[in-house]
């Protein structure tokens, strides 16, 4: 690992006062981060892990600045959250104005306009032009929990159907809904009952089965093993996030939604990771023209402030008794102000075009690398949500060790990357939409060097 400074050639643009460059002035992590990491070990539960023990002091555009003064390229956006850019000036201004006026009342005690404006905006932006209502919460898992509560109240049924490789959160109900055991579920059971998992279309691993063929297997399972009449909702991510950016084969989501409608089951799209312009559309459901009954959102909604939502058909959302939904901090004023500013920024800056442009650049670089590195078994995703699945060349056997090695190389060389996938063999890319293209290319130059250093 080099400790001499590495400076990106020719990049001088600044964002939030930060030069948009990769620049290492110490090893990564540097001595200050290592000190902080020792303090973390002393004071923070060991159960809270970190992907890269670099403590951050400032961020913006496409970079994260650490406490040692290193400027790192941000290819994760804090897991698809800072889509509009970290410390986006519109967001910080809106939050400052809001917290200077009031910080909290609890919407269930004395309401405020920002909450209503976010709901109206969500009702307008989400797929379908039927009458809608929304309810706001703080975390993604909380939105999922509430979507299930609403679906059960409306249908008066209890079973919830989820799919293989799905991820929905870390609370008790959402752990039950999440597929992967380590690290999310191990030793945390018993899990909530009445959650059933069915196959999802995973084109790279389905041995030629089409989306509708896998949906046929899944719906037959529901019929035979659960009974359609017992099912309140089918919940799936349009593009599987933690599961490895699996894009189900064409027709899978449509067939599942049609089956749901035919059996009076609600179809719920979990757009917590894929929503808000991440994939080059406001919501990834739009790519297949699926109109979900309910949609859950969080992550990219509010530029980094904690906010989540359930949006859906008015008659479904209104089926819950007054007082049945809420939470002390649910839809906090600062988070609502941040959401309105973020969504405003996305509309004003044609964020969907930015995501597609970034996606095209990423796909081209990855396709080029795949011609030289046969460990790249699959390139997939949409817009600024792209991934590669790494395998032992000539097989589909997952190569998680290689992903780990590439990840460590990227981190040590100043690129903050994330992994994913049930088999831990997926490398995913989620840059903020404020990422300058030259910096994006530099991140992929580092990835290419990582391949060269770690493959024969
Ligand atoms: C992150 C995520 C969640 C959980 O959100 P939290 O805010 O971490 O509770 C749920 N569903 C999907 C698809 C996610 O990506």
Short mmCIF file of C-alpha atoms and ligand atoms in Angstrom, two decimals:
data_model
loop_
_atom_site.label_atom_id
_atom_site.label_comp_id
_atom_site.label_asym_id
_atom_site.label_seq_id
_atom_site.Cartn_x
_atom_site.Cartn_y
_atom_site.Cartn_z
CA UNK A 1 0.00 0.00 0.00
CA UNK A 2 1.45 3.34 -1.05
CA UNK A 3 1.84 6.07 1.52
CA UNK A 4 3.08 8.68 -0.94
CA UNK A 5 0.44 11.05 -2.21
CA UNK A 6 -1.54 10.08 -5.25
CA UNK A 7 -3.17 12.96 -7.08
CA UNK A 8 -5.77 12.59 -9.78
CA UNK A 9 -4.57 14.22 -12.99
CA UNK A 10 -6.20 17.44 -14.12
CA UNK A 11 -9.26 17.58 -11.89
CA UNK A 12 -9.85 20.92 -10.27
CA UNK A 13 -13.64 21.27 -10.02
CA UNK A 14 -14.85 21.69 -6.48
CA UNK A 15 -18.12 20.75 -4.77
CA UNK A 16 -19.03 21.82 -1.24
CA UNK A 17 -15.59 23.46 -1.28
CA UNK A 18 -13.91 20.13 -1.96
CA UNK A 19 -11.61 19.52 -4.93
CA UNK A 20 -13.06 16.57 -6.83
CA UNK A 21 -10.03 14.33 -6.73
CA UNK A 22 -8.64 11.15 -5.27
CA UNK A 23 -5.76 12.15 -3.07
CA UNK A 24 -4.01 9.99 -0.51
CA UNK A 25 -1.71 11.67 1.99
CA UNK A 26 -1.43 8.70 4.39
CA UNK A 27 -2.08 4.99 4.15
CA UNK A 28 -5.77 4.05 4.26
CA UNK A 29 -6.85 3.93 7.03
CA UNK A 30 -4.48 6.64 8.28
CA UNK A 31 -3.20 7.14 11.82
CA UNK A 32 -6.10 9.36 12.97
CA UNK A 33 -8.65 6.87 11.67
CA UNK A 34 -6.77 4.09 13.43
CA UNK A 35 -6.94 6.03 16.69
CA UNK A 36 -10.68 6.53 16.19
CA UNK A 37 -11.09 2.86 15.36
CA UNK A 38 -9.45 1.95 18.68
CA UNK A 39 -11.91 4.25 20.47
CA UNK A 40 -14.73 2.61 18.55
CA UNK A 41 -13.64 -0.82 19.75
CA UNK A 42 -13.65 0.50 23.32
CA UNK A 43 -17.06 2.17 23.22
CA UNK A 44 -19.20 0.82 20.38
CA UNK A 45 -20.83 -2.61 20.39
CA UNK A 46 -18.78 -5.14 18.48
CA UNK A 47 -22.02 -6.04 16.68
CA UNK A 48 -21.81 -2.79 14.73
CA UNK A 49 -19.29 -3.56 12.01
CA UNK A 50 -17.79 -1.18 9.46
CA UNK A 51 -16.82 -1.93 5.87
CA UNK A 52 -13.89 0.49 5.78
CA UNK A 53 -12.58 1.89 9.11
CA UNK A 54 -11.94 5.37 7.75
CA UNK A 55 -13.56 8.13 9.79
CA UNK A 56 -15.09 10.88 7.70
CA UNK A 57 -14.79 14.61 8.31
CA UNK A 58 -16.46 16.10 5.22
CA UNK A 59 -18.00 15.01 1.93
CA UNK A 60 -19.49 16.31 -1.29
CA UNK A 61 -19.75 15.73 -5.03
CA UNK A 62 -17.99 12.42 -5.53
CA UNK A 63 -15.57 12.43 -2.62
CA UNK A 64 -15.33 11.62 1.09
CA UNK A 65 -12.62 13.40 3.11
CA UNK A 66 -11.29 11.46 6.07
CA UNK A 67 -9.83 12.70 9.36
CA UNK A 68 -6.30 12.20 7.99
CA UNK A 69 -7.00 14.48 5.01
CA UNK A 70 -7.32 11.72 2.40
CA UNK A 71 -9.81 12.39 -0.39
CA UNK A 72 -11.58 9.13 -1.30
CA UNK A 73 -13.87 8.44 -4.26
CA UNK A 74 -17.36 7.58 -3.03
CA UNK A 75 -18.78 4.63 -4.99
CA UNK A 76 -21.39 3.76 -2.36
CA UNK A 77 -23.35 6.93 -1.46
CA UNK A 78 -23.71 5.55 2.07
CA UNK A 79 -25.65 2.62 0.53
CA UNK A 80 -27.65 4.49 -2.12
CA UNK A 81 -28.65 7.34 0.20
CA UNK A 82 -26.80 10.48 -0.91
CA UNK A 83 -28.06 10.26 -4.48
CA UNK A 84 -28.26 14.08 -4.75
CA UNK A 85 -24.72 14.42 -3.41
CA UNK A 86 -23.47 14.44 0.14
CA UNK A 87 -24.23 17.72 1.92
CA UNK A 88 -26.13 18.86 -1.16
CA UNK A 89 -26.41 22.64 -0.65
CA UNK A 90 -30.18 22.67 -1.33
CA UNK A 91 -30.65 20.00 1.34
CA UNK A 92 -28.42 21.59 3.96
CA UNK A 93 -30.12 24.98 3.46
CA UNK A 94 -33.62 23.51 3.74
CA UNK A 95 -32.67 21.57 6.88
CA UNK A 96 -31.03 24.62 8.47
CA UNK A 97 -34.11 26.75 7.78
CA UNK A 98 -36.38 24.07 9.23
CA UNK A 99 -34.43 23.36 12.41
CA UNK A 100 -34.13 27.11 13.03
CA UNK A 101 -37.96 27.35 12.88
CA UNK A 102 -38.75 24.22 14.93
CA UNK A 103 -37.10 20.84 15.38
CA UNK A 104 -39.99 18.62 16.42
CA UNK A 105 -43.63 18.59 17.40
CA UNK A 106 -44.55 14.96 16.60
CA UNK A 107 -46.87 14.92 13.60
CA UNK A 108 -49.40 12.84 15.58
CA UNK A 109 -49.62 15.58 18.24
CA UNK A 110 -49.54 18.85 16.26
CA UNK A 111 -48.92 18.46 12.51
CA UNK A 112 -46.91 20.60 10.08
CA UNK A 113 -47.01 21.25 6.35
CA UNK A 114 -43.71 19.61 5.32
CA UNK A 115 -45.08 16.14 6.11
CA UNK A 116 -48.18 16.71 3.98
CA UNK A 117 -46.09 18.13 1.13
CA UNK A 118 -43.84 15.04 1.11
CA UNK A 119 -46.91 12.78 1.00
CA UNK A 120 -48.45 14.76 -1.86
CA UNK A 121 -45.15 14.62 -3.76
CA UNK A 122 -44.86 10.85 -3.26
CA UNK A 123 -48.46 10.34 -4.37
CA UNK A 124 -47.72 12.25 -7.58
CA UNK A 125 -44.33 10.67 -8.35
CA UNK A 126 -45.02 6.98 -7.70
CA UNK A 127 -46.29 4.75 -10.53
CA UNK A 128 -50.03 4.84 -11.37
CA UNK A 129 -52.46 7.76 -11.50
CA UNK A 130 -55.07 6.30 -9.13
CA UNK A 131 -55.88 8.15 -5.87
CA UNK A 132 -53.09 7.55 -3.34
CA UNK A 133 -52.14 8.24 0.24
CA UNK A 134 -48.79 8.08 2.02
CA UNK A 135 -47.53 7.64 5.57
CA UNK A 136 -44.03 8.58 6.73
CA UNK A 137 -41.59 6.80 9.02
CA UNK A 138 -37.87 6.98 9.79
CA UNK A 139 -36.11 3.82 8.56
CA UNK A 140 -36.60 1.47 5.66
CA UNK A 141 -37.38 -1.47 7.92
CA UNK A 142 -40.06 0.61 9.61
CA UNK A 143 -41.67 1.34 6.24
CA UNK A 144 -41.72 -2.39 5.44
CA UNK A 145 -43.21 -3.23 8.83
CA UNK A 146 -45.95 -0.67 8.23
CA UNK A 147 -46.63 -1.83 4.68
CA UNK A 148 -47.26 -5.31 6.12
CA UNK A 149 -49.51 -3.88 8.85
CA UNK A 150 -51.51 -1.97 6.23
CA UNK A 151 -51.76 -4.97 3.90
CA UNK A 152 -53.00 -7.22 6.73
CA UNK A 153 -55.53 -4.64 7.91
CA UNK A 154 -56.89 -4.17 4.38
CA UNK A 155 -56.99 -7.81 3.24
CA UNK A 156 -57.76 -9.34 6.66
CA UNK A 157 -55.22 -12.04 5.76
CA UNK A 158 -51.91 -12.79 7.46
CA UNK A 159 -49.43 -14.50 5.12
CA UNK A 160 -46.63 -12.47 3.55
CA UNK A 161 -44.75 -13.77 0.50
CA UNK A 162 -41.17 -12.67 -0.14
CA UNK A 163 -38.58 -13.87 -2.64
CA UNK A 164 -35.20 -15.60 -2.55
CA UNK A 165 -32.25 -13.19 -2.16
CA UNK A 166 -34.62 -10.47 -0.89
CA UNK A 167 -33.55 -7.93 1.72
CA UNK A 168 -36.03 -5.93 3.78
CA UNK A 169 -34.25 -4.93 6.99
CA UNK A 170 -33.04 -5.95 10.44
CA UNK A 171 -36.06 -5.65 12.75
CA UNK A 172 -37.79 -8.85 13.82
CA UNK A 173 -40.41 -8.95 11.07
CA UNK A 174 -38.02 -7.71 8.39
CA UNK A 175 -35.34 -10.23 9.45
CA UNK A 176 -37.91 -12.92 8.78
CA UNK A 177 -38.49 -11.36 5.36
CA UNK A 178 -34.77 -11.08 4.56
CA UNK A 179 -33.23 -14.11 2.85
CA UNK A 180 -29.60 -14.11 3.93
CA UNK A 181 -28.65 -15.59 7.31
CA UNK A 182 -25.15 -14.14 7.92
CA UNK A 183 -24.85 -11.44 9.10
CA UNK A 184 -28.47 -10.37 9.32
CA UNK A 185 -30.25 -13.22 11.14
CA UNK A 186 -27.71 -15.54 12.75
CA UNK A 187 -28.56 -16.12 16.47
CA UNK A 188 -31.40 -13.53 16.43
CA UNK A 189 -34.42 -15.83 16.12
CA UNK A 190 -37.17 -16.84 16.63
CA UNK A 191 -38.46 -14.86 13.68
CA UNK A 192 -41.93 -13.53 12.98
CA UNK A 193 -44.35 -16.16 11.63
CA UNK A 194 -46.39 -16.20 8.42
CA UNK A 195 -43.53 -15.17 6.14
CA UNK A 196 -43.00 -17.44 3.10
CA UNK A 197 -40.19 -17.35 0.53
CA UNK A 198 -40.58 -18.27 -3.13
CA UNK A 199 -38.12 -18.39 -6.06
CA UNK A 200 -37.12 -15.21 -7.85
CA UNK A 201 -35.92 -14.89 -11.41
CA UNK A 202 -32.09 -14.65 -11.32
CA UNK A 203 -31.10 -14.84 -15.00
CA UNK A 204 -27.40 -15.57 -14.37
CA UNK A 205 -28.26 -18.63 -12.23
CA UNK A 206 -31.58 -19.87 -13.64
CA UNK A 207 -30.12 -22.18 -16.33
CA UNK A 208 -32.16 -20.59 -19.10
CA UNK A 209 -35.53 -20.27 -17.32
CA UNK A 210 -37.36 -17.09 -18.34
CA UNK A 211 -38.90 -14.59 -15.94
CA UNK A 212 -42.46 -15.89 -16.50
CA UNK A 213 -41.30 -19.50 -16.07
CA UNK A 214 -39.80 -18.73 -12.66
CA UNK A 215 -42.96 -16.78 -11.74
CA UNK A 216 -44.98 -19.89 -12.62
CA UNK A 217 -42.92 -21.94 -10.16
CA UNK A 218 -43.31 -19.24 -7.52
CA UNK A 219 -47.08 -18.82 -7.88
CA UNK A 220 -47.63 -22.58 -7.97
CA UNK A 221 -45.75 -22.73 -4.65
CA UNK A 222 -48.04 -20.06 -3.23
CA UNK A 223 -51.11 -21.99 -4.39
CA UNK A 224 -49.98 -25.38 -3.10
CA UNK A 225 -48.05 -24.52 0.05
CA UNK A 226 -49.71 -21.38 1.43
CA UNK A 227 -53.07 -20.98 -0.30
CA UNK A 228 -53.59 -17.76 -2.24
CA UNK A 229 -56.59 -16.90 -0.06
CA UNK A 230 -54.35 -16.61 3.00
CA UNK A 231 -51.88 -14.20 1.44
CA UNK A 232 -52.04 -10.50 2.31
CA UNK A 233 -49.12 -9.38 0.17
CA UNK A 234 -46.30 -10.33 -2.16
CA UNK A 235 -43.33 -8.06 -1.47
CA UNK A 236 -40.29 -7.81 -3.70
CA UNK A 237 -37.54 -5.41 -4.73
CA UNK A 238 -37.77 -4.58 -8.48
CA UNK A 239 -33.96 -4.89 -8.51
CA UNK A 240 -32.66 -6.93 -5.60
CA UNK A 241 -30.30 -4.72 -3.56
CA UNK A 242 -28.34 -6.57 -0.88
CA UNK A 243 -29.09 -9.77 -2.83
CA UNK A 244 -26.62 -8.59 -5.48
CA UNK A 245 -28.40 -6.21 -7.88
CA UNK A 246 -30.19 -9.10 -9.50
CA UNK A 247 -32.48 -7.78 -12.23
CA UNK A 248 -35.29 -10.37 -12.51
CA UNK A 249 -35.88 -11.61 -16.05
CA UNK A 250 -38.42 -9.68 -18.13
CA UNK A 251 -41.94 -10.66 -17.24
CA UNK A 252 -41.25 -11.97 -13.72
CA UNK A 253 -42.51 -8.92 -11.81
CA UNK A 254 -45.43 -8.49 -14.22
CA UNK A 255 -46.51 -12.12 -13.75
CA UNK A 256 -46.23 -11.87 -9.95
CA UNK A 257 -48.25 -8.63 -9.94
CA UNK A 258 -50.91 -10.19 -12.21
CA UNK A 259 -51.15 -13.26 -9.99
CA UNK A 260 -51.51 -10.98 -6.97
CA UNK A 261 -54.31 -8.98 -8.58
CA UNK A 262 -56.17 -12.11 -9.69
CA UNK A 263 -56.08 -13.42 -6.11
CA UNK A 264 -56.83 -10.16 -4.25
CA UNK A 265 -53.29 -10.13 -2.88
CA UNK A 266 -51.52 -6.78 -2.61
CA UNK A 267 -48.37 -6.40 -4.69
CA UNK A 268 -45.80 -4.33 -2.80
CA UNK A 269 -42.65 -3.00 -4.44
CA UNK A 270 -39.79 -2.41 -2.00
CA UNK A 271 -38.07 0.51 -3.75
CA UNK A 272 -36.02 1.49 -0.71
CA UNK A 273 -32.73 0.98 -2.58
CA UNK A 274 -33.89 1.26 -6.21
CA UNK A 275 -36.09 4.35 -5.90
CA UNK A 276 -35.54 8.07 -6.44
CA UNK A 277 -33.71 8.19 -9.78
CA UNK A 278 -31.13 5.59 -8.80
CA UNK A 279 -31.89 3.42 -11.84
CA UNK A 280 -32.60 6.21 -14.33
CA UNK A 281 -36.30 6.35 -13.51
CA UNK A 282 -38.04 7.78 -10.48
CA UNK A 283 -38.82 4.18 -9.49
CA UNK A 284 -37.43 0.92 -10.87
CA UNK A 285 -40.97 -0.53 -11.13
CA UNK A 286 -41.43 1.73 -14.14
CA UNK A 287 -38.96 -0.33 -16.19
CA UNK A 288 -41.50 -3.13 -16.45
CA UNK A 289 -44.54 -0.91 -16.29
CA UNK A 290 -45.64 -2.60 -13.06
CA UNK A 291 -47.99 -0.53 -10.91
CA UNK A 292 -47.65 -1.73 -7.33
CA UNK A 293 -50.54 -1.46 -4.87
CA UNK A 294 -48.07 -0.19 -2.27
CA UNK A 295 -44.52 1.05 -2.58
CA UNK A 296 -41.96 1.48 0.17
CA UNK A 297 -39.25 4.15 -0.09
CA UNK A 298 -36.37 5.39 2.08
CA UNK A 299 -32.59 5.66 1.40
CA UNK A 300 -32.35 8.15 -1.52
CA UNK A 301 -35.49 10.06 -0.51
CA UNK A 302 -33.97 12.74 1.72
CA UNK A 303 -30.30 13.32 0.86
CA UNK A 304 -29.04 11.55 3.99
CA UNK A 305 -31.65 12.40 6.60
CA UNK A 306 -33.62 9.49 8.04
CA UNK A 307 -36.99 9.28 6.31
CA UNK A 308 -39.07 6.47 4.86
CA UNK A 309 -42.55 6.12 3.45
CA UNK A 310 -45.34 3.81 2.40
CA UNK A 311 -47.35 5.08 -0.57
CA UNK A 312 -50.28 3.35 -2.18
CA UNK A 313 -53.90 2.99 -3.19
CA UNK A 314 -56.08 5.34 -1.17
CA UNK A 315 -58.59 2.63 -0.23
CA UNK A 316 -55.79 0.41 1.08
CA UNK A 317 -53.91 3.14 2.94
CA UNK A 318 -57.18 4.40 4.48
CA UNK A 319 -58.23 0.93 5.70
CA UNK A 320 -56.25 1.37 8.92
CA UNK A 321 -57.99 2.80 12.01
CA UNK A 322 -56.93 6.31 13.09
CA UNK A 323 -53.91 6.07 15.38
CA UNK A 324 -52.84 2.71 13.92
CA UNK A 325 -49.86 4.20 12.09
CA UNK A 326 -47.23 6.62 13.35
CA UNK A 327 -44.15 6.97 15.51
CA UNK A 328 -42.58 9.70 17.64
CA UNK A 329 -40.06 10.76 15.00
CA UNK A 330 -41.95 9.48 11.96
CA UNK A 331 -41.74 12.10 9.21
CA UNK A 332 -39.63 14.48 11.30
CA UNK A 333 -39.71 18.12 10.13
CA UNK A 334 -36.00 18.23 9.25
CA UNK A 335 -36.23 14.98 7.26
CA UNK A 336 -39.30 16.25 5.40
CA UNK A 337 -37.54 19.51 4.51
CA UNK A 338 -34.57 17.46 3.27
CA UNK A 339 -36.84 15.22 1.18
CA UNK A 340 -38.56 18.17 -0.50
CA UNK A 341 -35.17 19.73 -1.29
CA UNK A 342 -33.75 16.42 -2.58
CA UNK A 343 -36.73 15.67 -4.78
CA UNK A 344 -36.70 19.27 -6.01
CA UNK A 345 -33.01 18.89 -6.90
CA UNK A 346 -33.73 15.64 -8.77
CA UNK A 347 -36.48 17.26 -10.83
CA UNK A 348 -34.51 20.45 -11.55
CA UNK A 349 -31.34 18.58 -12.56
CA UNK A 350 -32.94 15.76 -14.55
CA UNK A 351 -31.43 13.24 -12.17
CA UNK A 352 -32.74 10.34 -14.25
CA UNK A 353 -30.56 11.43 -17.16
CA UNK A 354 -27.59 11.79 -14.82
CA UNK A 355 -28.17 8.24 -13.54
CA UNK A 356 -28.39 6.86 -17.08
CA UNK A 357 -25.24 8.70 -18.14
CA UNK A 358 -23.34 7.34 -15.13
CA UNK A 359 -24.83 3.89 -15.76
CA UNK A 360 -23.76 3.88 -19.41
CA UNK A 361 -20.22 4.87 -18.45
CA UNK A 362 -20.04 2.17 -15.75
CA UNK A 363 -21.47 -0.54 -18.00
CA UNK A 364 -18.99 0.30 -20.78
CA UNK A 365 -16.02 0.15 -18.43
CA UNK A 366 -17.19 -3.13 -16.89
CA UNK A 367 -17.88 -4.71 -20.30
CA UNK A 368 -14.39 -3.72 -21.39
CA UNK A 369 -12.86 -5.23 -18.24
CA UNK A 370 -14.86 -8.44 -18.74
CA UNK A 371 -12.99 -9.06 -22.01
CA UNK A 372 -9.73 -9.26 -20.02
CA UNK A 373 -10.93 -10.73 -16.71
CA UNK A 374 -13.04 -13.89 -17.13
CA UNK A 375 -13.85 -13.86 -13.41
CA UNK A 376 -16.53 -11.31 -14.33
CA UNK A 377 -19.42 -13.70 -14.89
CA UNK A 378 -22.23 -11.17 -15.10
CA UNK A 379 -22.64 -7.40 -15.46
CA UNK A 380 -26.03 -6.17 -14.40
CA UNK A 381 -28.13 -3.38 -12.96
CA UNK A 382 -29.69 -0.21 -14.26
CA UNK A 383 -28.53 3.38 -14.24
CA UNK A 384 -26.34 4.28 -11.28
CA UNK A 385 -27.05 0.87 -9.69
CA UNK A 386 -24.60 -1.51 -11.37
CA UNK A 387 -22.79 -4.63 -10.25
CA UNK A 388 -20.53 -7.45 -11.37
CA UNK A 389 -20.84 -11.03 -10.15
CA UNK A 390 -17.49 -12.79 -9.85
CA UNK A 391 -17.09 -16.49 -10.47
CA UNK A 392 -14.42 -19.08 -11.00
CA UNK A 393 -13.81 -18.66 -14.75
CA UNK A 394 -15.70 -21.13 -16.90
CA UNK A 395 -18.15 -22.02 -14.09
CA UNK A 396 -20.88 -20.22 -12.14
CA UNK A 397 -19.14 -21.02 -8.84
CA UNK A 398 -19.13 -17.82 -6.72
CA UNK A 399 -15.72 -16.28 -5.99
CA UNK A 400 -16.25 -14.31 -2.78
CA UNK A 401 -12.51 -14.33 -2.01
CA UNK A 402 -11.76 -12.38 -5.17
CA UNK A 403 -14.46 -9.83 -4.37
CA UNK A 404 -12.91 -9.43 -0.92
CA UNK A 405 -9.45 -8.92 -2.40
CA UNK A 406 -10.67 -6.37 -4.96
CA UNK A 407 -12.59 -4.56 -2.25
CA UNK A 408 -9.53 -4.32 -0.02
CA UNK A 409 -7.40 -3.10 -2.92
CA UNK A 410 -9.92 -0.38 -3.82
CA UNK A 411 -10.18 0.76 -0.20
CA UNK A 412 -6.41 0.91 0.23
CA UNK A 413 -6.17 2.97 -2.96
CA UNK A 414 -8.80 5.51 -2.01
CA UNK A 415 -12.00 4.17 -3.57
CA UNK A 416 -14.92 3.42 -1.25
CA UNK A 417 -16.60 0.36 -2.73
CA UNK A 418 -19.32 -2.00 -1.49
CA UNK A 419 -19.96 -5.69 -1.94
CA UNK A 420 -23.28 -7.58 -1.95
CA UNK A 421 -24.91 -10.85 -2.87
CA UNK A 422 -26.18 -13.94 -1.10
CA UNK A 423 -22.86 -15.62 -1.95
CA UNK A 424 -20.82 -12.49 -1.11
CA UNK A 425 -19.40 -12.49 -4.65
CA UNK A 426 -20.95 -9.30 -6.02
CA UNK A 427 -19.20 -5.98 -6.35
CA UNK A 428 -21.73 -3.13 -6.52
CA UNK A 429 -21.47 0.47 -7.59
CA UNK A 430 -23.76 3.20 -6.27
CA UNK A 431 -22.09 6.55 -6.95
CA UNK A 432 -23.86 9.78 -6.07
CA UNK A 433 -25.34 11.48 -9.15
CA UNK A 434 -23.00 14.42 -8.48
CA UNK A 435 -20.01 12.20 -9.27
CA UNK A 436 -17.86 13.94 -11.92
CA UNK A 437 -17.34 11.54 -14.86
CA UNK A 438 -13.51 11.81 -14.81
CA UNK A 439 -13.56 10.77 -11.16
CA UNK A 440 -15.90 7.89 -11.96
CA UNK A 441 -13.44 6.73 -14.60
CA UNK A 442 -10.61 6.99 -12.14
CA UNK A 443 -12.49 4.71 -9.72
CA UNK A 444 -12.76 2.14 -12.52
CA UNK A 445 -9.05 2.58 -13.33
CA UNK A 446 -8.36 1.56 -9.73
CA UNK A 447 -10.74 -1.39 -10.06
CA UNK A 448 -8.91 -2.49 -13.19
CA UNK A 449 -5.60 -2.29 -11.29
CA UNK A 450 -7.22 -4.35 -8.53
CA UNK A 451 -8.09 -7.05 -11.08
CA UNK A 452 -4.59 -6.98 -12.52
CA UNK A 453 -3.06 -7.34 -9.05
CA UNK A 454 -5.37 -10.15 -7.95
CA UNK A 455 -5.95 -12.40 -10.95
CA UNK A 456 -3.47 -14.62 -12.80
C1 LIG B 1 -31.82 -0.83 3.11
C2 LIG B 1 -33.05 -1.54 2.74
C3 LIG B 1 -34.07 -1.79 3.66
C4 LIG B 1 -33.96 -1.42 5.12
O1 LIG B 1 -33.79 -0.06 5.31
P1 LIG B 1 -33.19 0.48 6.71
O2 LIG B 1 -33.31 1.97 6.61
O3 LIG B 1 -31.78 0.00 6.78
O4 LIG B 1 -34.04 -0.09 7.78
C5 LIG B 1 -35.22 -2.42 3.19
N1 LIG B 1 -35.34 -2.78 1.92
C6 LIG B 1 -34.38 -2.56 1.00
C7 LIG B 1 -34.60 -2.95 -0.41
C8 LIG B 1 -33.20 -1.94 1.38
O5 LIG B 1 -32.22 -1.75 0.48
#
